[in-house]
Amino acid sequence: EAFFERLRALGKVPRAGADLHNFVKKVEGTLQRSGGEGAHAALLNFAELRCRQGVLVSWPFVVPRLGLSTAADLADAIWAASAVPKPPEEVVRQVEDAVVMLTPRLKQLPEADVSLRLYRCLYGLARLTAGARCEEFRKRAEKSLETLLLQRGPSPLGPSQMVKLYWSLGRLGSRRNELFDALEHRLRDRVGELGDRELEALYCILTDLGLLDQWKLIHDV
């Protein structure tokens, strides 16, 4: 983690081409020599850099440790691996396995950012699969998010995140009206912050899901 931070501070994190390839190979060699120590930090940093090659190199070192990970680390690993465009089928299965591991431990997620982690896991999972193996996770995450969204105070999620959450829930087979109502309540006053593409996507999502009870939000769109 400190290594990546120093590179960022110096502006020397390679972005593409041969420099990036060589950098990833160096990280892979370090992980091999250390027995995978630091793999979790490397995975998250490569995911933030949107570096597919780096994520795919780090992930195999993380997988054997998932069963011993904290709930927060599990959630972060799921998000990081799911950020890879068109991952191999083996990675998709392993992410699903991680989601199954996380399911009974959702209450262990830190309260400070539980909404963000649940959103990331749902959105990440939906990008990879329709989630047939992870239905119990979806149901538990729905209940938690519904409670969090109905709490007083600022919304725990931004407008763009809520649009992606609508899409994720639909793709994963959610039909929990109470959660969609909570999302509508939070998003209604922030529709103006969405861009044209997000507005179009939201309209399509709401109509595809048959959420006719949310006509006020659709009308605003």
PDB file of C-alpha atoms in Angstrom:
ATOM      1  CA  GLU A   1       0.000   0.000   0.000  1.00  0.00           C
ATOM      2  CA  ALA A   2       2.763   2.431   0.971  1.00  0.00           C
ATOM      3  CA  PHE A   3       4.597   1.579  -2.263  1.00  0.00           C
ATOM      4  CA  PHE A   4       1.593   2.534  -4.411  1.00  0.00           C
ATOM      5  CA  GLU A   5       1.052   5.704  -2.383  1.00  0.00           C
ATOM      6  CA  ARG A   6       4.659   6.782  -2.938  1.00  0.00           C
ATOM      7  CA  LEU A   7       4.325   6.181  -6.668  1.00  0.00           C
ATOM      8  CA  ARG A   8       1.128   8.239  -6.769  1.00  0.00           C
ATOM      9  CA  ALA A   9       2.761  11.062  -4.828  1.00  0.00           C
ATOM     10  CA  LEU A  10       5.660  11.082  -7.266  1.00  0.00           C
ATOM     11  CA  GLY A  11       3.342  10.817 -10.261  1.00  0.00           C
ATOM     12  CA  LYS A  12       5.170   7.705 -11.435  1.00  0.00           C
ATOM     13  CA  VAL A  13       2.376   5.161 -11.621  1.00  0.00           C
ATOM     14  CA  PRO A  14       2.530   3.830 -15.219  1.00  0.00           C
ATOM     15  CA  ARG A  15      -0.763   4.018 -17.097  1.00  0.00           C
ATOM     16  CA  ALA A  16      -0.302   1.997 -20.263  1.00  0.00           C
ATOM     17  CA  GLY A  17       2.044   0.276 -22.660  1.00  0.00           C
ATOM     18  CA  ALA A  18       5.341  -1.415 -21.892  1.00  0.00           C
ATOM     19  CA  ASP A  19       5.872   0.589 -18.699  1.00  0.00           C
ATOM     20  CA  LEU A  20       2.606  -0.706 -17.226  1.00  0.00           C
ATOM     21  CA  HIS A  21       3.350  -4.280 -18.344  1.00  0.00           C
ATOM     22  CA  ASN A  22       6.787  -4.172 -16.703  1.00  0.00           C
ATOM     23  CA  PHE A  23       5.350  -2.633 -13.542  1.00  0.00           C
ATOM     24  CA  VAL A  24       2.726  -5.390 -13.229  1.00  0.00           C
ATOM     25  CA  LYS A  25       5.399  -8.059 -13.747  1.00  0.00           C
ATOM     26  CA  LYS A  26       7.477  -6.527 -10.963  1.00  0.00           C
ATOM     27  CA  VAL A  27       4.498  -6.562  -8.613  1.00  0.00           C
ATOM     28  CA  GLU A  28       3.774 -10.176  -9.567  1.00  0.00           C
ATOM     29  CA  GLY A  29       7.374 -11.151  -8.816  1.00  0.00           C
ATOM     30  CA  THR A  30       7.206  -9.422  -5.439  1.00  0.00           C
ATOM     31  CA  LEU A  31       3.974 -11.250  -4.560  1.00  0.00           C
ATOM     32  CA  GLN A  32       5.511 -14.591  -5.555  1.00  0.00           C
ATOM     33  CA  ARG A  33       8.565 -14.004  -3.389  1.00  0.00           C
ATOM     34  CA  SER A  34       6.484 -12.869  -0.417  1.00  0.00           C
ATOM     35  CA  GLY A  35       4.021 -15.753  -0.574  1.00  0.00           C
ATOM     36  CA  GLY A  36       1.202 -13.384  -1.506  1.00  0.00           C
ATOM     37  CA  GLU A  37       1.804 -10.904   1.305  1.00  0.00           C
ATOM     38  CA  GLY A  38       0.407  -7.540   0.216  1.00  0.00           C
ATOM     39  CA  ALA A  39      -1.764  -9.074  -2.511  1.00  0.00           C
ATOM     40  CA  HIS A  40      -4.970  -7.528  -1.146  1.00  0.00           C
ATOM     41  CA  ALA A  41      -3.504  -4.023  -1.232  1.00  0.00           C
ATOM     42  CA  ALA A  42      -2.124  -4.609  -4.742  1.00  0.00           C
ATOM     43  CA  LEU A  43      -5.533  -5.858  -5.925  1.00  0.00           C
ATOM     44  CA  LEU A  44      -7.361  -2.779  -4.625  1.00  0.00           C
ATOM     45  CA  ASN A  45      -4.785  -0.381  -6.010  1.00  0.00           C
ATOM     46  CA  PHE A  46      -4.845  -1.964  -9.458  1.00  0.00           C
ATOM     47  CA  ALA A  47      -8.663  -1.849  -9.402  1.00  0.00           C
ATOM     48  CA  GLU A  48      -8.594   1.864  -8.579  1.00  0.00           C
ATOM     49  CA  LEU A  49      -6.173   2.360 -11.465  1.00  0.00           C
ATOM     50  CA  ARG A  50      -8.578   0.414 -13.736  1.00  0.00           C
ATOM     51  CA  CYS A  51      -5.665  -1.873 -14.579  1.00  0.00           C
ATOM     52  CA  ARG A  52      -7.145  -5.170 -15.783  1.00  0.00           C
ATOM     53  CA  GLN A  53      -3.769  -6.819 -16.107  1.00  0.00           C
ATOM     54  CA  GLY A  54      -2.793  -5.914 -12.554  1.00  0.00           C
ATOM     55  CA  VAL A  55      -6.083  -7.098 -11.070  1.00  0.00           C
ATOM     56  CA  LEU A  56      -5.823 -10.451 -12.838  1.00  0.00           C
ATOM     57  CA  VAL A  57      -2.239 -10.873 -11.625  1.00  0.00           C
ATOM     58  CA  SER A  58      -3.089 -10.018  -8.004  1.00  0.00           C
ATOM     59  CA  TRP A  59      -6.359 -11.928  -7.722  1.00  0.00           C
ATOM     60  CA  PRO A  60      -4.906 -15.499  -7.620  1.00  0.00           C
ATOM     61  CA  PHE A  61      -2.803 -14.489  -4.606  1.00  0.00           C
ATOM     62  CA  VAL A  62      -5.888 -13.140  -2.835  1.00  0.00           C
ATOM     63  CA  VAL A  63      -8.231 -16.101  -3.437  1.00  0.00           C
ATOM     64  CA  PRO A  64      -6.550 -18.575  -1.027  1.00  0.00           C
ATOM     65  CA  ARG A  65      -6.845 -15.982   1.767  1.00  0.00           C
ATOM     66  CA  LEU A  66     -10.489 -15.060   1.244  1.00  0.00           C
ATOM     67  CA  GLY A  67     -11.763 -17.505   3.851  1.00  0.00           C
ATOM     68  CA  LEU A  68      -9.623 -15.804   6.505  1.00  0.00           C
ATOM     69  CA  SER A  69     -10.443 -12.247   5.422  1.00  0.00           C
ATOM     70  CA  THR A  70     -12.511  -9.770   7.392  1.00  0.00           C
ATOM     71  CA  ALA A  71     -15.971  -8.942   6.051  1.00  0.00           C
ATOM     72  CA  ALA A  72     -14.685  -5.556   4.885  1.00  0.00           C
ATOM     73  CA  ASP A  73     -11.728  -7.099   3.038  1.00  0.00           C
ATOM     74  CA  LEU A  74     -14.037  -9.664   1.415  1.00  0.00           C
ATOM     75  CA  ALA A  75     -16.360  -6.920   0.184  1.00  0.00           C
ATOM     76  CA  ASP A  76     -13.451  -4.882  -1.143  1.00  0.00           C
ATOM     77  CA  ALA A  77     -11.992  -7.904  -2.949  1.00  0.00           C
ATOM     78  CA  ILE A  78     -15.372  -8.621  -4.587  1.00  0.00           C
ATOM     79  CA  TRP A  79     -15.561  -5.033  -5.818  1.00  0.00           C
ATOM     80  CA  ALA A  80     -11.979  -5.036  -7.092  1.00  0.00           C
ATOM     81  CA  ALA A  81     -12.275  -8.302  -9.028  1.00  0.00           C
ATOM     82  CA  SER A  82     -15.622  -7.299 -10.513  1.00  0.00           C
ATOM     83  CA  ALA A  83     -14.107  -4.103 -11.903  1.00  0.00           C
ATOM     84  CA  VAL A  84     -12.267  -6.177 -14.527  1.00  0.00           C
ATOM     85  CA  PRO A  85     -13.889  -5.995 -17.978  1.00  0.00           C
ATOM     86  CA  LYS A  86     -14.762  -9.460 -19.328  1.00  0.00           C
ATOM     87  CA  PRO A  87     -12.970 -11.498 -16.643  1.00  0.00           C
ATOM     88  CA  PRO A  88     -12.273 -15.208 -17.171  1.00  0.00           C
ATOM     89  CA  GLU A  89     -15.071 -17.567 -16.121  1.00  0.00           C
ATOM     90  CA  GLU A  90     -12.893 -18.897 -13.307  1.00  0.00           C
ATOM     91  CA  VAL A  91     -12.672 -15.399 -11.818  1.00  0.00           C
ATOM     92  CA  VAL A  92     -16.460 -14.991 -12.063  1.00  0.00           C
ATOM     93  CA  ARG A  93     -16.963 -18.256 -10.155  1.00  0.00           C
ATOM     94  CA  GLN A  94     -14.438 -17.215  -7.533  1.00  0.00           C
ATOM     95  CA  VAL A  95     -16.148 -13.854  -7.060  1.00  0.00           C
ATOM     96  CA  GLU A  96     -19.451 -15.677  -6.580  1.00  0.00           C
ATOM     97  CA  ASP A  97     -17.743 -17.902  -4.006  1.00  0.00           C
ATOM     98  CA  ALA A  98     -16.541 -14.783  -2.187  1.00  0.00           C
ATOM     99  CA  VAL A  99     -20.069 -13.351  -2.202  1.00  0.00           C
ATOM    100  CA  VAL A 100     -21.376 -16.601  -0.674  1.00  0.00           C
ATOM    101  CA  MET A 101     -18.678 -16.324   2.026  1.00  0.00           C
ATOM    102  CA  LEU A 102     -19.667 -12.736   2.768  1.00  0.00           C
ATOM    103  CA  THR A 103     -23.416 -13.387   2.992  1.00  0.00           C
ATOM    104  CA  PRO A 104     -23.617 -14.588   6.628  1.00  0.00           C
ATOM    105  CA  ARG A 105     -21.175 -11.859   7.699  1.00  0.00           C
ATOM    106  CA  LEU A 106     -22.860  -8.747   6.315  1.00  0.00           C
ATOM    107  CA  LYS A 107     -23.559  -7.445   9.815  1.00  0.00           C
ATOM    108  CA  GLN A 108     -19.786  -7.389  10.401  1.00  0.00           C
ATOM    109  CA  LEU A 109     -19.223  -4.666   7.790  1.00  0.00           C
ATOM    110  CA  PRO A 110     -18.084  -1.374   9.363  1.00  0.00           C
ATOM    111  CA  GLU A 111     -21.043   0.953   9.878  1.00  0.00           C
ATOM    112  CA  ALA A 112     -19.164   3.976   8.549  1.00  0.00           C
ATOM    113  CA  ASP A 113     -19.266   2.818   4.929  1.00  0.00           C
ATOM    114  CA  VAL A 114     -21.565  -0.202   4.890  1.00  0.00           C
ATOM    115  CA  SER A 115     -23.852   1.388   2.262  1.00  0.00           C
ATOM    116  CA  LEU A 116     -20.961   1.943  -0.124  1.00  0.00           C
ATOM    117  CA  ARG A 117     -19.647  -1.588   0.296  1.00  0.00           C
ATOM    118  CA  LEU A 118     -23.089  -3.140  -0.206  1.00  0.00           C
ATOM    119  CA  TYR A 119     -23.618  -1.009  -3.316  1.00  0.00           C
ATOM    120  CA  ARG A 120     -20.203  -1.967  -4.699  1.00  0.00           C
ATOM    121  CA  CYS A 121     -20.828  -5.673  -4.113  1.00  0.00           C
ATOM    122  CA  LEU A 122     -24.274  -5.588  -5.737  1.00  0.00           C
ATOM    123  CA  TYR A 123     -23.123  -3.522  -8.702  1.00  0.00           C
ATOM    124  CA  GLY A 124     -19.959  -5.563  -9.122  1.00  0.00           C
ATOM    125  CA  LEU A 125     -21.822  -8.850  -8.934  1.00  0.00           C
ATOM    126  CA  ALA A 126     -24.423  -7.642 -11.440  1.00  0.00           C
ATOM    127  CA  ARG A 127     -21.675  -6.694 -13.899  1.00  0.00           C
ATOM    128  CA  LEU A 128     -20.433 -10.289 -13.862  1.00  0.00           C
ATOM    129  CA  THR A 129     -23.529 -12.442 -13.536  1.00  0.00           C
ATOM    130  CA  ALA A 130     -27.271 -12.547 -12.918  1.00  0.00           C
ATOM    131  CA  GLY A 131     -26.410 -13.842  -9.456  1.00  0.00           C
ATOM    132  CA  ALA A 132     -28.322 -17.132  -9.346  1.00  0.00           C
ATOM    133  CA  ARG A 133     -25.872 -18.510  -6.764  1.00  0.00           C
ATOM    134  CA  CYS A 134     -26.040 -15.352  -4.674  1.00  0.00           C
ATOM    135  CA  GLU A 135     -29.762 -14.878  -4.126  1.00  0.00           C
ATOM    136  CA  GLU A 136     -29.463 -14.999  -0.333  1.00  0.00           C
ATOM    137  CA  PHE A 137     -26.802 -12.288  -0.443  1.00  0.00           C
ATOM    138  CA  ARG A 138     -29.058 -10.094  -2.556  1.00  0.00           C
ATOM    139  CA  LYS A 139     -31.983 -10.514  -0.182  1.00  0.00           C
ATOM    140  CA  ARG A 140     -29.929  -9.664   2.896  1.00  0.00           C
ATOM    141  CA  ALA A 141     -28.249  -6.722   1.179  1.00  0.00           C
ATOM    142  CA  GLU A 142     -31.667  -5.410   0.086  1.00  0.00           C
ATOM    143  CA  LYS A 143     -32.964  -5.357   3.644  1.00  0.00           C
ATOM    144  CA  SER A 144     -29.849  -3.622   4.931  1.00  0.00           C
ATOM    145  CA  LEU A 145     -29.864  -0.985   2.194  1.00  0.00           C
ATOM    146  CA  GLU A 146     -33.566  -0.319   2.674  1.00  0.00           C
ATOM    147  CA  THR A 147     -32.966   0.443   6.351  1.00  0.00           C
ATOM    148  CA  LEU A 148     -29.959   2.634   5.590  1.00  0.00           C
ATOM    149  CA  LEU A 149     -31.732   4.616   2.860  1.00  0.00           C
ATOM    150  CA  LEU A 150     -34.719   5.325   5.116  1.00  0.00           C
ATOM    151  CA  GLN A 151     -32.575   6.769   7.888  1.00  0.00           C
ATOM    152  CA  ARG A 152     -32.568  10.503   8.421  1.00  0.00           C
ATOM    153  CA  GLY A 153     -29.692  12.592   7.201  1.00  0.00           C
ATOM    154  CA  PRO A 154     -27.815  12.842   3.901  1.00  0.00           C
ATOM    155  CA  SER A 155     -28.152   9.981   1.462  1.00  0.00           C
ATOM    156  CA  PRO A 156     -25.402   7.374   1.922  1.00  0.00           C
ATOM    157  CA  LEU A 157     -25.194   7.041  -1.874  1.00  0.00           C
ATOM    158  CA  GLY A 158     -24.818   9.599  -4.645  1.00  0.00           C
ATOM    159  CA  PRO A 159     -27.293   9.991  -7.537  1.00  0.00           C
ATOM    160  CA  SER A 160     -25.164   8.089 -10.050  1.00  0.00           C
ATOM    161  CA  GLN A 161     -24.645   5.274  -7.575  1.00  0.00           C
ATOM    162  CA  MET A 162     -28.377   5.025  -6.995  1.00  0.00           C
ATOM    163  CA  VAL A 163     -29.046   4.724 -10.735  1.00  0.00           C
ATOM    164  CA  LYS A 164     -26.491   1.903 -10.933  1.00  0.00           C
ATOM    165  CA  LEU A 165     -28.101   0.310  -7.892  1.00  0.00           C
ATOM    166  CA  TYR A 166     -31.496   0.335  -9.629  1.00  0.00           C
ATOM    167  CA  TRP A 167     -29.891  -1.449 -12.583  1.00  0.00           C
ATOM    168  CA  SER A 168     -28.028  -3.911 -10.374  1.00  0.00           C
ATOM    169  CA  LEU A 169     -31.122  -4.876  -8.418  1.00  0.00           C
ATOM    170  CA  GLY A 170     -33.083  -5.431 -11.604  1.00  0.00           C
ATOM    171  CA  ARG A 171     -30.347  -7.577 -13.151  1.00  0.00           C
ATOM    172  CA  LEU A 172     -30.022  -9.654  -9.989  1.00  0.00           C
ATOM    173  CA  GLY A 173     -33.758 -10.320  -9.917  1.00  0.00           C
ATOM    174  CA  SER A 174     -34.881  -8.019  -7.131  1.00  0.00           C
ATOM    175  CA  ARG A 175     -38.540  -7.160  -6.899  1.00  0.00           C
ATOM    176  CA  ARG A 176     -38.502  -5.746  -3.380  1.00  0.00           C
ATOM    177  CA  ASN A 177     -40.829  -2.743  -3.713  1.00  0.00           C
ATOM    178  CA  GLU A 178     -39.890  -1.380  -0.298  1.00  0.00           C
ATOM    179  CA  LEU A 179     -36.283  -0.925  -1.388  1.00  0.00           C
ATOM    180  CA  PHE A 180     -37.275   0.664  -4.698  1.00  0.00           C
ATOM    181  CA  ASP A 181     -39.528   3.050  -2.769  1.00  0.00           C
ATOM    182  CA  ALA A 182     -36.615   3.984  -0.484  1.00  0.00           C
ATOM    183  CA  LEU A 183     -34.423   4.618  -3.531  1.00  0.00           C
ATOM    184  CA  GLU A 184     -37.101   6.788  -5.105  1.00  0.00           C
ATOM    185  CA  HIS A 185     -37.416   8.809  -1.912  1.00  0.00           C
ATOM    186  CA  ARG A 186     -33.660   9.499  -1.913  1.00  0.00           C
ATOM    187  CA  LEU A 187     -33.267  10.119  -5.638  1.00  0.00           C
ATOM    188  CA  ARG A 188     -36.343  12.250  -6.279  1.00  0.00           C
ATOM    189  CA  ASP A 189     -34.745  15.516  -5.092  1.00  0.00           C
ATOM    190  CA  ARG A 190     -31.439  14.799  -6.847  1.00  0.00           C
ATOM    191  CA  VAL A 191     -32.603  13.871 -10.333  1.00  0.00           C
ATOM    192  CA  GLY A 192     -31.338  17.254 -11.530  1.00  0.00           C
ATOM    193  CA  GLU A 193     -27.773  16.173 -10.736  1.00  0.00           C
ATOM    194  CA  LEU A 194     -27.890  13.341 -13.282  1.00  0.00           C
ATOM    195  CA  GLY A 195     -26.496  13.665 -16.786  1.00  0.00           C
ATOM    196  CA  ASP A 196     -28.533  13.005 -19.927  1.00  0.00           C
ATOM    197  CA  ARG A 197     -27.254   9.448 -20.337  1.00  0.00           C
ATOM    198  CA  GLU A 198     -28.006   8.652 -16.702  1.00  0.00           C
ATOM    199  CA  LEU A 199     -31.511  10.092 -17.028  1.00  0.00           C
ATOM    200  CA  GLU A 200     -32.154   7.991 -20.110  1.00  0.00           C
ATOM    201  CA  ALA A 201     -30.801   4.911 -18.368  1.00  0.00           C
ATOM    202  CA  LEU A 202     -32.936   5.557 -15.291  1.00  0.00           C
ATOM    203  CA  TYR A 203     -36.083   5.941 -17.383  1.00  0.00           C
ATOM    204  CA  CYS A 204     -35.373   2.655 -19.183  1.00  0.00           C
ATOM    205  CA  ILE A 205     -34.622   0.860 -15.921  1.00  0.00           C
ATOM    206  CA  LEU A 206     -37.798   2.050 -14.203  1.00  0.00           C
ATOM    207  CA  THR A 207     -39.991   1.148 -17.153  1.00  0.00           C
ATOM    208  CA  ASP A 208     -38.279  -2.228 -17.687  1.00  0.00           C
ATOM    209  CA  LEU A 209     -38.820  -3.078 -14.025  1.00  0.00           C
ATOM    210  CA  GLY A 210     -42.460  -2.059 -14.280  1.00  0.00           C
ATOM    211  CA  LEU A 211     -42.167   0.370 -11.384  1.00  0.00           C
ATOM    212  CA  LEU A 212     -45.368   2.222 -12.227  1.00  0.00           C
ATOM    213  CA  ASP A 213     -45.779   3.324  -8.603  1.00  0.00           C
ATOM    214  CA  GLN A 214     -42.700   5.511  -9.116  1.00  0.00           C
ATOM    215  CA  TRP A 215     -44.436   7.611 -11.767  1.00  0.00           C
ATOM    216  CA  LYS A 216     -43.417  10.838  -9.997  1.00  0.00           C
ATOM    217  CA  LEU A 217     -39.751  10.041 -10.457  1.00  0.00           C
ATOM    218  CA  ILE A 218     -40.315   8.925 -14.049  1.00  0.00           C
ATOM    219  CA  HIS A 219     -42.224  12.160 -14.686  1.00  0.00           C
ATOM    220  CA  ASP A 220     -39.287  14.182 -13.336  1.00  0.00           C
ATOM    221  CA  VAL A 221     -37.025  12.308 -15.754  1.00  0.00           C
TER     222      VAL A 221
END
